[in-house]
mmCIF file with all atom_site columns, C-alpha atoms in Angstrom:
data_model
loop_
_atom_site.group_PDB
_atom_site.id
_atom_site.type_symbol
_atom_site.label_atom_id
_atom_site.label_alt_id
_atom_site.label_comp_id
_atom_site.label_asym_id
_atom_site.label_entity_id
_atom_site.label_seq_id
_atom_site.pdbx_PDB_ins_code
_atom_site.Cartn_x
_atom_site.Cartn_y
_atom_site.Cartn_z
_atom_site.occupancy
_atom_site.B_iso_or_equiv
_atom_site.pdbx_formal_charge
_atom_site.auth_seq_id
_atom_site.auth_comp_id
_atom_site.auth_asym_id
_atom_site.auth_atom_id
_atom_site.pdbx_PDB_model_num
ATOM 1   C CA . LEU A 1 1   ? 5.029   -8.409  -12.497 1.00 94.00 ? 1   LEU A CA 1
ATOM 2   C CA . GLN A 1 2   ? 7.369   -5.509  -13.153 1.00 91.00 ? 2   GLN A CA 1
ATOM 3   C CA . ARG A 1 3   ? 10.020  -3.770  -11.071 1.00 88.00 ? 3   ARG A CA 1
ATOM 4   C CA . SER A 1 4   ? 8.233   -1.638  -8.453  1.00 86.00 ? 4   SER A CA 1
ATOM 5   C CA . VAL A 1 5   ? 8.498   2.138   -8.645  1.00 83.00 ? 5   VAL A CA 1
ATOM 6   C CA . VAL A 1 6   ? 8.160   4.940   -6.094  1.00 83.00 ? 6   VAL A CA 1
ATOM 7   C CA . ALA A 1 7   ? 6.874   8.496   -6.301  1.00 69.00 ? 7   ALA A CA 1
ATOM 8   C CA . SER A 1 8   ? 9.836   10.817  -6.762  1.00 61.00 ? 8   SER A CA 1
ATOM 9   C CA . GLY A 1 9   ? 9.017   14.491  -7.102  1.00 58.00 ? 9   GLY A CA 1
ATOM 10  C CA . GLU A 1 10  ? 6.497   14.743  -9.929  1.00 61.00 ? 10  GLU A CA 1
ATOM 11  C CA . LYS A 1 11  ? 7.218   11.347  -11.497 1.00 65.00 ? 11  LYS A CA 1
ATOM 12  C CA . GLN A 1 12  ? 7.539   7.676   -10.641 1.00 73.00 ? 12  GLN A CA 1
ATOM 13  C CA . GLN A 1 13  ? 10.836  5.836   -10.891 1.00 73.00 ? 13  GLN A CA 1
ATOM 14  C CA . LYS A 1 14  ? 12.758  2.777   -9.771  1.00 78.00 ? 14  LYS A CA 1
ATOM 15  C CA . ALA A 1 15  ? 14.686  3.202   -6.526  1.00 78.00 ? 15  ALA A CA 1
ATOM 16  C CA . GLU A 1 16  ? 17.303  1.162   -4.693  1.00 80.00 ? 16  GLU A CA 1
ATOM 17  C CA . TYR A 1 17  ? 15.395  1.596   -1.431  1.00 78.00 ? 17  TYR A CA 1
ATOM 18  C CA . ARG A 1 18  ? 12.499  -0.435  -2.867  1.00 85.00 ? 18  ARG A CA 1
ATOM 19  C CA . ILE A 1 19  ? 13.517  -3.760  -4.401  1.00 87.00 ? 19  ILE A CA 1
ATOM 20  C CA . SER A 1 20  ? 10.463  -5.743  -5.452  1.00 91.00 ? 20  SER A CA 1
ATOM 21  C CA . LYS A 1 21  ? 8.231   -6.614  -8.374  1.00 94.00 ? 21  LYS A CA 1
ATOM 22  C CA . SER A 1 22  ? 4.580   -5.669  -8.468  1.00 94.00 ? 22  SER A CA 1
ATOM 23  C CA . ALA A 1 23  ? 1.391   -5.811  -10.500 1.00 96.00 ? 23  ALA A CA 1
ATOM 24  C CA . TRP A 1 24  ? -1.894  -3.945  -10.236 1.00 95.00 ? 24  TRP A CA 1
ATOM 25  C CA . LEU A 1 25  ? -5.116  -5.965  -10.354 1.00 97.00 ? 25  LEU A CA 1
ATOM 26  C CA . LYS A 1 26  ? -8.524  -4.550  -11.246 1.00 96.00 ? 26  LYS A CA 1
ATOM 27  C CA . ASP A 1 27  ? -11.502 -6.047  -9.434  1.00 94.00 ? 27  ASP A CA 1
ATOM 28  C CA . THR A 1 28  ? -12.683 -7.295  -12.845 1.00 94.00 ? 28  THR A CA 1
ATOM 29  C CA . ALA A 1 29  ? -9.500  -9.376  -13.272 1.00 93.00 ? 29  ALA A CA 1
ATOM 30  C CA . ASP A 1 30  ? -10.886 -12.367 -11.395 1.00 96.00 ? 30  ASP A CA 1
ATOM 31  C CA . PRO A 1 31  ? -13.827 -13.222 -9.103  1.00 97.00 ? 31  PRO A CA 1
ATOM 32  C CA . VAL A 1 32  ? -11.342 -13.772 -6.247  1.00 95.00 ? 32  VAL A CA 1
ATOM 33  C CA . VAL A 1 33  ? -10.042 -10.206 -6.595  1.00 96.00 ? 33  VAL A CA 1
ATOM 34  C CA . ARG A 1 34  ? -13.631 -8.895  -6.676  1.00 97.00 ? 34  ARG A CA 1
ATOM 35  C CA . ALA A 1 35  ? -14.530 -10.868 -3.533  1.00 96.00 ? 35  ALA A CA 1
ATOM 36  C CA . LEU A 1 36  ? -11.433 -9.553  -1.771  1.00 96.00 ? 36  LEU A CA 1
ATOM 37  C CA . GLU A 1 37  ? -12.330 -5.969  -2.746  1.00 96.00 ? 37  GLU A CA 1
ATOM 38  C CA . LEU A 1 38  ? -15.865 -6.401  -1.380  1.00 97.00 ? 38  LEU A CA 1
ATOM 39  C CA . ARG A 1 39  ? -14.520 -7.856  1.851   1.00 96.00 ? 39  ARG A CA 1
ATOM 40  C CA . MET A 1 40  ? -12.068 -4.984  2.346   1.00 97.00 ? 40  MET A CA 1
ATOM 41  C CA . ALA A 1 41  ? -14.864 -2.471  1.712   1.00 97.00 ? 41  ALA A CA 1
ATOM 42  C CA . ALA A 1 42  ? -17.108 -4.218  4.235   1.00 97.00 ? 42  ALA A CA 1
ATOM 43  C CA . VAL A 1 43  ? -14.399 -4.355  6.904   1.00 96.00 ? 43  VAL A CA 1
ATOM 44  C CA . THR A 1 44  ? -13.208 -0.751  6.468   1.00 97.00 ? 44  THR A CA 1
ATOM 45  C CA . GLY A 1 45  ? -16.533 0.882   5.624   1.00 97.00 ? 45  GLY A CA 1
ATOM 46  C CA . LEU A 1 46  ? -14.735 2.845   2.896   1.00 98.00 ? 46  LEU A CA 1
ATOM 47  C CA . ASP A 1 47  ? -15.451 3.232   -0.815  1.00 97.00 ? 47  ASP A CA 1
ATOM 48  C CA . LEU A 1 48  ? -12.816 1.216   -2.658  1.00 96.00 ? 48  LEU A CA 1
ATOM 49  C CA . ARG A 1 49  ? -14.044 1.868   -6.186  1.00 93.00 ? 49  ARG A CA 1
ATOM 50  C CA . PRO A 1 50  ? -11.763 3.800   -8.531  1.00 91.00 ? 50  PRO A CA 1
ATOM 51  C CA . PRO A 1 51  ? -10.989 6.692   -8.329  1.00 91.00 ? 51  PRO A CA 1
ATOM 52  C CA . TYR A 1 52  ? -11.510 6.581   -4.541  1.00 95.00 ? 52  TYR A CA 1
ATOM 53  C CA . ALA A 1 53  ? -8.887  3.855   -4.166  1.00 96.00 ? 53  ALA A CA 1
ATOM 54  C CA . GLU A 1 54  ? -6.065  2.472   -6.246  1.00 94.00 ? 54  GLU A CA 1
ATOM 55  C CA . TYR A 1 55  ? -6.197  -0.986  -7.768  1.00 96.00 ? 55  TYR A CA 1
ATOM 56  C CA . LEU A 1 56  ? -5.008  -3.869  -5.607  1.00 97.00 ? 56  LEU A CA 1
ATOM 57  C CA . GLN A 1 57  ? -1.215  -4.017  -5.754  1.00 96.00 ? 57  GLN A CA 1
ATOM 58  C CA . VAL A 1 58  ? 0.386   -7.461  -5.496  1.00 96.00 ? 58  VAL A CA 1
ATOM 59  C CA . VAL A 1 59  ? 4.059   -7.337  -4.565  1.00 95.00 ? 59  VAL A CA 1
ATOM 60  C CA . ASN A 1 60  ? 6.781   -9.989  -4.590  1.00 95.00 ? 60  ASN A CA 1
ATOM 61  C CA . TYR A 1 61  ? 9.976   -9.492  -2.624  1.00 93.00 ? 61  TYR A CA 1
ATOM 62  C CA . GLY A 1 62  ? 12.572  -11.992 -3.798  1.00 92.00 ? 62  GLY A CA 1
ATOM 63  C CA . LEU A 1 63  ? 15.866  -12.762 -2.108  1.00 91.00 ? 63  LEU A CA 1
ATOM 64  C CA . GLY A 1 64  ? 17.291  -9.444  -0.904  1.00 91.00 ? 64  GLY A CA 1
ATOM 65  C CA . GLY A 1 65  ? 14.045  -7.639  -1.672  1.00 92.00 ? 65  GLY A CA 1
ATOM 66  C CA . HIS A 1 66  ? 13.061  -4.898  0.742   1.00 91.00 ? 66  HIS A CA 1
ATOM 67  C CA . TYR A 1 67  ? 11.366  -1.528  1.107   1.00 89.00 ? 67  TYR A CA 1
ATOM 68  C CA . GLU A 1 68  ? 13.144  0.916   3.384   1.00 90.00 ? 68  GLU A CA 1
ATOM 69  C CA . PRO A 1 69  ? 11.100  2.986   5.867   1.00 91.00 ? 69  PRO A CA 1
ATOM 70  C CA . HIS A 1 70  ? 8.488   5.086   4.076   1.00 91.00 ? 70  HIS A CA 1
ATOM 71  C CA . PHE A 1 71  ? 5.015   6.570   4.304   1.00 93.00 ? 71  PHE A CA 1
ATOM 72  C CA . ASP A 1 72  ? 2.145   5.512   2.082   1.00 93.00 ? 72  ASP A CA 1
ATOM 73  C CA . HIS A 1 73  ? 0.726   9.042   2.024   1.00 93.00 ? 73  HIS A CA 1
ATOM 74  C CA . ALA A 1 74  ? 2.242   11.763  -0.122  1.00 89.00 ? 74  ALA A CA 1
ATOM 75  C CA . THR A 1 75  ? 4.476   14.136  1.788   1.00 85.00 ? 75  THR A CA 1
ATOM 76  C CA . SER A 1 76  ? 4.598   16.720  -1.034  1.00 80.00 ? 76  SER A CA 1
ATOM 77  C CA . ARG A 1 77  ? 1.868   18.350  -3.141  1.00 76.00 ? 77  ARG A CA 1
ATOM 78  C CA . LYS A 1 78  ? 4.121   17.620  -6.150  1.00 75.00 ? 78  LYS A CA 1
ATOM 79  C CA . SER A 1 79  ? 3.602   13.878  -5.694  1.00 77.00 ? 79  SER A CA 1
ATOM 80  C CA . PRO A 1 80  ? 2.079   11.954  -8.618  1.00 72.00 ? 80  PRO A CA 1
ATOM 81  C CA . LEU A 1 81  ? -0.685  10.975  -6.171  1.00 72.00 ? 81  LEU A CA 1
ATOM 82  C CA . TYR A 1 82  ? -2.219  14.405  -6.555  1.00 69.00 ? 82  TYR A CA 1
ATOM 83  C CA . ARG A 1 83  ? -2.491  14.081  -10.338 1.00 70.00 ? 83  ARG A CA 1
ATOM 84  C CA . MET A 1 84  ? -5.170  11.464  -9.684  1.00 71.00 ? 84  MET A CA 1
ATOM 85  C CA . LYS A 1 85  ? -7.344  14.276  -8.279  1.00 80.00 ? 85  LYS A CA 1
ATOM 86  C CA . SER A 1 86  ? -8.629  11.944  -5.578  1.00 89.00 ? 86  SER A CA 1
ATOM 87  C CA . GLY A 1 87  ? -6.666  13.377  -2.687  1.00 91.00 ? 87  GLY A CA 1
ATOM 88  C CA . ASN A 1 88  ? -3.988  11.823  -0.565  1.00 93.00 ? 88  ASN A CA 1
ATOM 89  C CA . ARG A 1 89  ? -3.892  8.192   0.589   1.00 94.00 ? 89  ARG A CA 1
ATOM 90  C CA . ILE A 1 90  ? -6.070  8.315   3.679   1.00 96.00 ? 90  ILE A CA 1
ATOM 91  C CA . ALA A 1 91  ? -5.700  4.626   4.592   1.00 97.00 ? 91  ALA A CA 1
ATOM 92  C CA . THR A 1 92  ? -3.900  1.378   3.760   1.00 97.00 ? 92  THR A CA 1
ATOM 93  C CA . VAL A 1 93  ? -4.957  -2.264  3.849   1.00 97.00 ? 93  VAL A CA 1
ATOM 94  C CA . MET A 1 94  ? -1.928  -4.593  3.841   1.00 94.00 ? 94  MET A CA 1
ATOM 95  C CA . ILE A 1 95  ? -2.416  -8.326  3.279   1.00 93.00 ? 95  ILE A CA 1
ATOM 96  C CA . TYR A 1 96  ? 0.391   -10.726 4.145   1.00 89.00 ? 96  TYR A CA 1
ATOM 97  C CA . VAL A 1 97  ? 0.013   -13.469 1.554   1.00 90.00 ? 97  VAL A CA 1
ATOM 98  C CA . SER A 1 98  ? 3.047   -15.690 2.115   1.00 85.00 ? 98  SER A CA 1
ATOM 99  C CA . TRP A 1 99  ? 6.739   -15.867 2.861   1.00 75.00 ? 99  TRP A CA 1
ATOM 100 C CA . THR A 1 100 ? 9.284   -18.608 3.215   1.00 72.00 ? 100 THR A CA 1
ATOM 101 C CA . GLN A 1 101 ? 11.609  -16.986 5.737   1.00 60.00 ? 101 GLN A CA 1
ATOM 102 C CA . PRO A 1 102 ? 10.735  -17.445 9.394   1.00 54.00 ? 102 PRO A CA 1
ATOM 103 C CA . GLN A 1 103 ? 10.824  -13.763 10.348  1.00 50.00 ? 103 GLN A CA 1
ATOM 104 C CA . GLY A 1 104 ? 8.781   -12.556 7.333   1.00 46.00 ? 104 GLY A CA 1
ATOM 105 C CA . CYS A 1 105 ? 8.823   -9.107  8.835   1.00 53.00 ? 105 CYS A CA 1
ATOM 106 C CA . CYS A 1 106 ? 7.106   -6.061  7.539   1.00 55.00 ? 106 CYS A CA 1
ATOM 107 C CA . GLY A 1 107 ? 7.382   -3.348  10.138  1.00 54.00 ? 107 GLY A CA 1
ATOM 108 C CA . VAL A 1 108 ? 4.180   -1.482  10.941  1.00 54.00 ? 108 VAL A CA 1
ATOM 109 C CA . PRO A 1 109 ? 3.841   1.221   12.023  1.00 49.00 ? 109 PRO A CA 1
ATOM 110 C CA . ASN A 1 110 ? 7.606   1.647   12.414  1.00 48.00 ? 110 ASN A CA 1
ATOM 111 C CA . PRO A 1 111 ? 10.424  -0.495  11.057  1.00 46.00 ? 111 PRO A CA 1
ATOM 112 C CA . CYS A 1 112 ? 10.232  -4.079  12.266  1.00 49.00 ? 112 CYS A CA 1
ATOM 113 C CA . PRO A 1 113 ? 8.629   -3.967  15.728  1.00 50.00 ? 113 PRO A CA 1
ATOM 114 C CA . LEU A 1 114 ? 5.598   -5.830  14.427  1.00 60.00 ? 114 LEU A CA 1
ATOM 115 C CA . SER A 1 115 ? 5.177   -8.535  11.876  1.00 65.00 ? 115 SER A CA 1
ATOM 116 C CA . ALA A 1 116 ? 1.947   -10.177 10.856  1.00 72.00 ? 116 ALA A CA 1
ATOM 117 C CA . PRO A 1 117 ? 1.335   -13.868 10.233  1.00 74.00 ? 117 PRO A CA 1
ATOM 118 C CA . GLN A 1 118 ? 0.658   -15.174 6.752   1.00 76.00 ? 118 GLN A CA 1
ATOM 119 C CA . ASN A 1 119 ? -2.910  -14.692 5.525   1.00 81.00 ? 119 ASN A CA 1
ATOM 120 C CA . ALA A 1 120 ? -3.419  -11.787 7.953   1.00 87.00 ? 120 ALA A CA 1
ATOM 121 C CA . ALA A 1 121 ? -4.359  -8.244  7.001   1.00 92.00 ? 121 ALA A CA 1
ATOM 122 C CA . LEU A 1 122 ? -3.643  -4.949  8.720   1.00 92.00 ? 122 LEU A CA 1
ATOM 123 C CA . PHE A 1 123 ? -5.507  -1.663  8.303   1.00 95.00 ? 123 PHE A CA 1
ATOM 124 C CA . TRP A 1 124 ? -4.217  1.754   9.290   1.00 96.00 ? 124 TRP A CA 1
ATOM 125 C CA . TRP A 1 125 ? -5.058  5.422   8.744   1.00 97.00 ? 125 TRP A CA 1
ATOM 126 C CA . ASN A 1 126 ? -2.296  7.369   6.977   1.00 96.00 ? 126 ASN A CA 1
ATOM 127 C CA . LEU A 1 127 ? -3.734  10.815  7.669   1.00 96.00 ? 127 LEU A CA 1
ATOM 128 C CA . ARG A 1 128 ? -4.898  12.590  10.768  1.00 95.00 ? 128 ARG A CA 1
ATOM 129 C CA . ARG A 1 129 ? -8.439  14.007  10.903  1.00 92.00 ? 129 ARG A CA 1
ATOM 130 C CA . ASN A 1 130 ? -7.156  17.416  9.768   1.00 92.00 ? 130 ASN A CA 1
ATOM 131 C CA . GLY A 1 131 ? -5.641  15.846  6.611   1.00 90.00 ? 131 GLY A CA 1
ATOM 132 C CA . ASP A 1 132 ? -2.021  16.045  7.734   1.00 93.00 ? 132 ASP A CA 1
ATOM 133 C CA . GLY A 1 133 ? 0.152   12.947  7.323   1.00 94.00 ? 133 GLY A CA 1
ATOM 134 C CA . ASP A 1 134 ? 0.486   10.781  10.419  1.00 96.00 ? 134 ASP A CA 1
ATOM 135 C CA . GLY A 1 135 ? 4.192   10.434  11.218  1.00 94.00 ? 135 GLY A CA 1
ATOM 136 C CA . ASP A 1 136 ? 3.471   7.305   13.255  1.00 93.00 ? 136 ASP A CA 1
ATOM 137 C CA . THR A 1 137 ? 2.697   5.367   10.051  1.00 93.00 ? 137 THR A CA 1
ATOM 138 C CA . LEU A 1 138 ? 6.330   5.045   9.022   1.00 92.00 ? 138 LEU A CA 1
ATOM 139 C CA . HIS A 1 139 ? 6.837   1.402   8.034   1.00 90.00 ? 139 HIS A CA 1
ATOM 140 C CA . ALA A 1 140 ? 9.160   -0.846  6.046   1.00 89.00 ? 140 ALA A CA 1
ATOM 141 C CA . GLY A 1 141 ? 9.432   -4.165  4.246   1.00 88.00 ? 141 GLY A CA 1
ATOM 142 C CA . CYS A 1 142 ? 12.385  -5.814  5.945   1.00 85.00 ? 142 CYS A CA 1
ATOM 143 C CA . PRO A 1 143 ? 14.942  -7.579  3.713   1.00 88.00 ? 143 PRO A CA 1
ATOM 144 C CA . VAL A 1 144 ? 14.129  -11.109 2.577   1.00 90.00 ? 144 VAL A CA 1
ATOM 145 C CA . LEU A 1 145 ? 16.977  -13.337 3.752   1.00 88.00 ? 145 LEU A CA 1
ATOM 146 C CA . ALA A 1 146 ? 15.704  -16.637 2.343   1.00 88.00 ? 146 ALA A CA 1
ATOM 147 C CA . GLY A 1 147 ? 13.010  -17.552 -0.167  1.00 89.00 ? 147 GLY A CA 1
ATOM 148 C CA . ASP A 1 148 ? 10.524  -14.840 -0.995  1.00 89.00 ? 148 ASP A CA 1
ATOM 149 C CA . LYS A 1 149 ? 7.617   -12.825 0.375   1.00 90.00 ? 149 LYS A CA 1
ATOM 150 C CA . TRP A 1 150 ? 4.256   -11.908 -1.169  1.00 93.00 ? 150 TRP A CA 1
ATOM 151 C CA . VAL A 1 151 ? 2.025   -9.075  0.030   1.00 93.00 ? 151 VAL A CA 1
ATOM 152 C CA . ALA A 1 152 ? -0.946  -7.232  -1.417  1.00 95.00 ? 152 ALA A CA 1
ATOM 153 C CA . ASN A 1 153 ? -2.032  -3.747  -0.531  1.00 96.00 ? 153 ASN A CA 1
ATOM 154 C CA . LYS A 1 154 ? -4.946  -1.428  -1.163  1.00 97.00 ? 154 LYS A CA 1
ATOM 155 C CA . TRP A 1 155 ? -4.414  2.318   -0.941  1.00 96.00 ? 155 TRP A CA 1
ATOM 156 C CA . ILE A 1 156 ? -7.548  4.294   -0.229  1.00 97.00 ? 156 ILE A CA 1
ATOM 157 C CA . HIS A 1 157 ? -7.845  7.997   -1.059  1.00 95.00 ? 157 HIS A CA 1
ATOM 158 C CA . GLU A 1 158 ? -9.488  10.939  0.725   1.00 94.00 ? 158 GLU A CA 1
ATOM 159 C CA . HIS A 1 159 ? -12.090 11.864  -1.871  1.00 93.00 ? 159 HIS A CA 1
ATOM 160 C CA . GLY A 1 160 ? -15.205 9.709   -1.771  1.00 92.00 ? 160 GLY A CA 1
ATOM 161 C CA . GLN A 1 161 ? -14.749 8.974   1.929   1.00 95.00 ? 161 GLN A CA 1
ATOM 162 C CA . GLU A 1 162 ? -16.118 12.280  3.270   1.00 91.00 ? 162 GLU A CA 1
ATOM 163 C CA . PHE A 1 163 ? -19.350 10.841  4.658   1.00 90.00 ? 163 PHE A CA 1
ATOM 164 C CA . ARG A 1 164 ? -18.046 7.411   5.660   1.00 88.00 ? 164 ARG A CA 1
#
């Protein structure tokens, strides 16, 4: 795991509004990761193979860790997301792995009105049918007040999904 970064202009960098550590797992890393990828593809009906989706990101929020309100889709054509030449992030799968604090909140689609139980997954579309970002997808990782929190997410891109 390494300190998580965010897209900032045309590069990625550490930011005080996202305090966490993360790692990216290829589906070849372990049979469990491969099975999870296949399950997400079956549930969403989307193509999760690179370059149509990013690798599974596993994130740990330690004590004080948080991610202030943000969108998963790029809001600027200068975003590093567009260098991947696979389009914007059309959808997100968020898996709530574990947390030790009772509230364990991760606000979707807006900061902290909804939290999911451990071992649950949420799916949402980041873009509207016309390709514009959906402003209702603003969400956050609320601060960890005790213990830690683990989540995993899969970001799915526009290209490769045209006929799905």
